[in-house]
């Protein structure tokens, strides 16, 4: 089946620094990728929809200047958390859908971000 | 945007069949119903997807009544490793042809020995 990878799997950074998380579709092309955030014991919250070659679409309440999304190719989307603060500590998960159609989303393994 | 409602938690024993029902009263014509499984600190894993009637694969069955306002995930003969959170999602096709998936609260299934 289709595989989505994320890098890094875990990152610790100091408050005020920026962190970049990569999401790759390994064996398929994905025009659209999604970024979610999940806090402990809670469900996944959709942050934004990443579209290859165009600007991302952010969900209400998500700061686009803080969470920068770049979808430069059909297999790579990146999420940069700028000027990270402890409240940004969370589990970030990306997903992708194959261009060939269908509604199935393939999820990455997630990235655990801890801001100290 | 269609939303889903599921039981918060369920308990079961090994070897039993587990049925988790999800309500999606305002599902739209274009919406598909998908179920995912998630273990702690991992990304969700696709289980099954359907549009209407019944769908079966090697791990589960999905039952969708004619009005499509609910769906039931059936897990046959669960094992301890099936302890996880199960999410029912509705995929809404947008105006541009793309879609996005909104997660509900999910159902925490705990399988006991």
PDB file of C-alpha atoms in Angstrom, chain B residues 52-106:
ATOM      1  CA  UNK B  52     -23.568   2.526   0.801  1.00  0.00           C
ATOM      2  CA  UNK B  53     -24.754  -0.978   1.776  1.00  0.00           C
ATOM      3  CA  UNK B  54     -22.013  -3.312   2.969  1.00  0.00           C
ATOM      4  CA  UNK B  55     -18.302  -3.422   2.433  1.00  0.00           C
ATOM      5  CA  UNK B  56     -16.011  -6.158   3.699  1.00  0.00           C
ATOM      6  CA  UNK B  57     -12.272  -6.556   3.650  1.00  0.00           C
ATOM      7  CA  UNK B  58      -9.777  -8.784   5.406  1.00  0.00           C
ATOM      8  CA  UNK B  59     -10.002  -6.950   8.723  1.00  0.00           C
ATOM      9  CA  UNK B  60     -13.516  -5.520   9.051  1.00  0.00           C
ATOM     10  CA  UNK B  61     -16.968  -4.990   7.653  1.00  0.00           C
ATOM     11  CA  UNK B  62     -18.793  -1.724   7.206  1.00  0.00           C
ATOM     12  CA  UNK B  63     -22.559  -1.547   7.211  1.00  0.00           C
ATOM     13  CA  UNK B  64     -24.300   1.537   5.836  1.00  0.00           C
ATOM     14  CA  UNK B  65     -28.113   1.761   5.816  1.00  0.00           C
ATOM     15  CA  UNK B  66     -30.020   3.175   2.888  1.00  0.00           C
ATOM     16  CA  UNK B  67     -30.367   6.665   4.386  1.00  0.00           C
ATOM     17  CA  UNK B  68     -26.593   6.746   5.052  1.00  0.00           C
ATOM     18  CA  UNK B  69     -27.100   8.718   8.254  1.00  0.00           C
ATOM     19  CA  UNK B  70     -25.153   6.186  10.243  1.00  0.00           C
ATOM     20  CA  UNK B  71     -22.623   3.461   9.716  1.00  0.00           C
ATOM     21  CA  UNK B  72     -21.384   0.515  11.751  1.00  0.00           C
ATOM     22  CA  UNK B  73     -17.866  -0.821  11.837  1.00  0.00           C
ATOM     23  CA  UNK B  74     -17.766  -4.502  12.670  1.00  0.00           C
ATOM     24  CA  UNK B  75     -14.558  -6.085  13.942  1.00  0.00           C
ATOM     25  CA  UNK B  76     -14.804  -9.882  14.058  1.00  0.00           C
ATOM     26  CA  UNK B  77     -13.085 -11.756  16.875  1.00  0.00           C
ATOM     27  CA  UNK B  78     -11.078  -8.900  18.384  1.00  0.00           C
ATOM     28  CA  UNK B  79      -7.739  -9.470  20.049  1.00  0.00           C
ATOM     29  CA  UNK B  80      -5.797  -7.492  22.629  1.00  0.00           C
ATOM     30  CA  UNK B  81      -3.914  -5.748  19.819  1.00  0.00           C
ATOM     31  CA  UNK B  82      -7.163  -4.207  18.611  1.00  0.00           C
ATOM     32  CA  UNK B  83      -7.167  -1.925  21.641  1.00  0.00           C
ATOM     33  CA  UNK B  84      -7.010   1.495  19.999  1.00  0.00           C
ATOM     34  CA  UNK B  85      -9.025   4.558  19.085  1.00  0.00           C
ATOM     35  CA  UNK B  86     -11.349   4.177  16.116  1.00  0.00           C
ATOM     36  CA  UNK B  87     -12.425   7.167  14.087  1.00  0.00           C
ATOM     37  CA  UNK B  88     -15.386   7.451  11.778  1.00  0.00           C
ATOM     38  CA  UNK B  89     -14.854  10.098   9.139  1.00  0.00           C
ATOM     39  CA  UNK B  90     -16.870  11.602   6.379  1.00  0.00           C
ATOM     40  CA  UNK B  91     -14.943  12.834   3.380  1.00  0.00           C
ATOM     41  CA  UNK B  92     -16.569  15.897   1.913  1.00  0.00           C
ATOM     42  CA  UNK B  93     -15.794  16.750  -1.672  1.00  0.00           C
ATOM     43  CA  UNK B  94     -15.178  20.461  -2.068  1.00  0.00           C
ATOM     44  CA  UNK B  95     -16.104  22.807  -4.866  1.00  0.00           C
ATOM     45  CA  UNK B  96     -12.716  22.424  -6.563  1.00  0.00           C
ATOM     46  CA  UNK B  97     -12.975  18.657  -6.641  1.00  0.00           C
ATOM     47  CA  UNK B  98     -10.666  18.103  -3.701  1.00  0.00           C
ATOM     48  CA  UNK B  99     -11.803  16.992  -0.300  1.00  0.00           C
ATOM     49  CA  UNK B 100     -10.864  17.271   3.327  1.00  0.00           C
ATOM     50  CA  UNK B 101     -11.453  14.985   6.232  1.00  0.00           C
ATOM     51  CA  UNK B 102     -12.505  16.180   9.651  1.00  0.00           C
ATOM     52  CA  UNK B 103     -11.961  13.863  12.591  1.00  0.00           C
ATOM     53  CA  UNK B 104     -14.578  13.424  15.290  1.00  0.00           C
ATOM     54  CA  UNK B 105     -13.790  12.484  18.860  1.00  0.00           C
ATOM     55  CA  UNK B 106     -13.307   8.795  18.109  1.00  0.00           C
TER      56      UNK B 106
END
